[in-house]
Amino acid sequence: MAPPSRAIRRIQKEISDLNANPIEGISYEPVDDNLFNWKCSIKGASDSPYKGGTFSFKLTLPEDFPFKAPTVTFTTKIYHPGINDEGGICVPILRDQWKPSITLATVLSVIQEKVNNPSADDPFEPEIAAQLKNDKGAFLSTAREWTKKYA
């Protein structure tokens, strides 16, 4: 069954809006001209432990977009309390706070913010969150090491 044209129109509008107002440090493009599967990347901010790294992720839009949230899976390993070993990211707007009015630009900005500002709150990786909270120096050192090694 083909995806609804309403979803395709919305995605095309979102791409047009993103192209008109690019988000610094983020790249995105549909995979093989499939508007529902994107490959994206975020550059680590200069003031984050991920400085100098580029972190790739897949963004998959459901056929009933925008009524269901996209899924995001990081393909670059990252030492982060909010991103697990499988590449899942813990962001409320991709779970229970999703609304059809949320734009892909907002999703990408929130992911960028989450990556560059690791927080021990609402963690996907409790051990990493505990280290961030209790031994920030060790956390920062490991995050920088992983960034050099994987990103």
XYZ file of C-alpha atoms in Angstrom:
151
model
C 0.000 0.000 0.000
C 1.394 3.401 -0.946
C 1.831 6.017 1.768
C -0.842 8.710 1.869
C -0.145 11.682 -0.367
C -0.942 13.947 2.609
C 2.160 12.570 4.392
C 4.286 13.059 1.275
C 3.060 16.655 0.866
C 3.853 17.404 4.512
C 7.347 15.903 4.216
C 8.032 17.860 1.020
C 6.951 21.074 2.772
C 9.194 20.241 5.754
C 12.193 19.661 3.446
C 11.487 22.932 1.674
C 11.311 24.756 5.034
C 14.565 23.122 6.203
C 16.318 24.043 2.962
C 15.108 27.647 3.317
C 16.245 27.816 6.962
C 19.092 25.333 7.446
C 20.135 24.395 10.977
C 23.847 24.976 11.487
C 25.703 21.775 12.325
C 23.027 19.427 10.946
C 22.910 17.693 7.590
C 20.046 15.583 6.270
C 19.010 13.937 3.039
C 16.485 11.319 1.986
C 18.045 7.909 1.304
C 17.635 6.846 -2.338
C 14.954 9.523 -2.868
C 12.739 7.820 -0.245
C 11.147 10.721 1.640
C 10.388 8.442 4.603
C 14.022 7.446 5.289
C 16.680 10.082 5.907
C 20.335 9.918 6.753
C 21.334 12.757 9.013
C 24.335 13.934 10.974
C 25.118 16.376 13.740
C 28.470 18.038 14.305
C 29.534 18.244 17.933
C 29.413 21.823 19.239
C 32.689 23.547 20.120
C 31.617 23.831 23.778
C 30.587 20.175 24.171
C 32.594 17.010 24.894
C 31.648 15.957 21.344
C 33.596 18.823 19.715
C 35.159 17.757 16.426
C 32.897 14.739 16.012
C 30.206 14.063 13.445
C 27.426 11.770 14.643
C 25.268 10.047 12.042
C 21.724 8.865 12.583
C 18.761 7.525 10.633
C 15.455 9.344 10.809
C 12.510 7.210 9.700
C 9.108 8.779 9.163
C 6.001 6.627 9.613
C 3.499 6.362 6.757
C 0.971 8.211 8.912
C 3.330 11.157 9.550
C 2.686 13.701 11.078
C 0.225 11.807 13.262
C 2.986 9.537 14.582
C 6.500 10.562 15.575
C 9.557 9.717 13.510
C 12.043 7.189 14.851
C 15.684 8.144 15.276
C 18.570 5.694 15.473
C 22.169 6.808 15.879
C 24.598 4.838 13.713
C 27.712 6.457 15.212
C 28.670 5.212 18.690
C 28.471 7.994 21.268
C 29.147 8.013 24.997
C 26.003 9.789 26.149
C 23.487 9.304 28.978
C 20.538 9.912 26.623
C 21.598 7.612 23.749
C 21.783 3.848 24.260
C 24.007 1.158 22.713
C 21.407 0.441 20.022
C 21.431 4.101 18.965
C 18.056 4.991 20.477
C 17.713 8.526 21.821
C 15.619 9.482 24.818
C 13.678 12.579 23.729
C 10.105 13.167 24.986
C 8.850 14.700 21.705
C 9.685 11.410 19.955
C 7.643 9.487 22.508
C 4.702 10.633 24.609
C 4.936 14.375 23.828
C 4.601 14.049 20.039
C 2.020 16.311 18.358
C 1.269 16.570 14.606
C 2.218 20.259 14.748
C 5.862 19.462 15.612
C 8.096 20.089 12.605
C 11.114 18.104 11.480
C 13.193 21.249 12.044
C 12.099 21.126 15.687
C 12.922 17.409 15.914
C 16.410 17.965 14.469
C 17.032 20.976 16.749
C 15.947 19.010 19.835
C 18.219 16.095 18.885
C 21.117 18.504 18.342
C 20.478 20.135 21.720
C 20.267 16.725 23.438
C 23.522 15.514 21.865
C 25.519 18.641 22.686
C 24.154 19.090 26.219
C 24.223 15.708 27.943
C 22.104 15.571 31.071
C 21.766 12.990 33.819
C 17.987 13.592 33.866
C 15.714 11.098 32.031
C 18.631 8.856 30.993
C 18.650 5.920 28.576
C 21.990 4.822 30.048
C 21.743 5.050 33.874
C 25.436 4.166 34.463
C 26.628 6.955 32.155
C 24.149 9.361 33.778
C 25.451 8.410 37.239
C 29.024 9.028 36.066
C 28.038 12.425 34.616
C 26.432 13.323 37.953
C 29.125 11.899 40.283
C 32.372 12.176 38.287
C 31.939 14.715 35.509
C 35.665 14.739 34.710
C 35.681 11.005 33.960
C 32.494 11.355 31.911
C 33.970 14.200 29.832
C 37.211 12.303 29.301
C 35.405 9.156 28.077
C 33.011 11.181 25.891
C 35.972 12.948 24.225
C 37.808 9.641 23.795
C 34.800 7.984 22.118
C 34.313 11.056 19.908
C 37.910 10.756 18.653
C 37.567 6.996 18.196
C 34.117 6.738 16.552
C 33.070 10.172 15.271
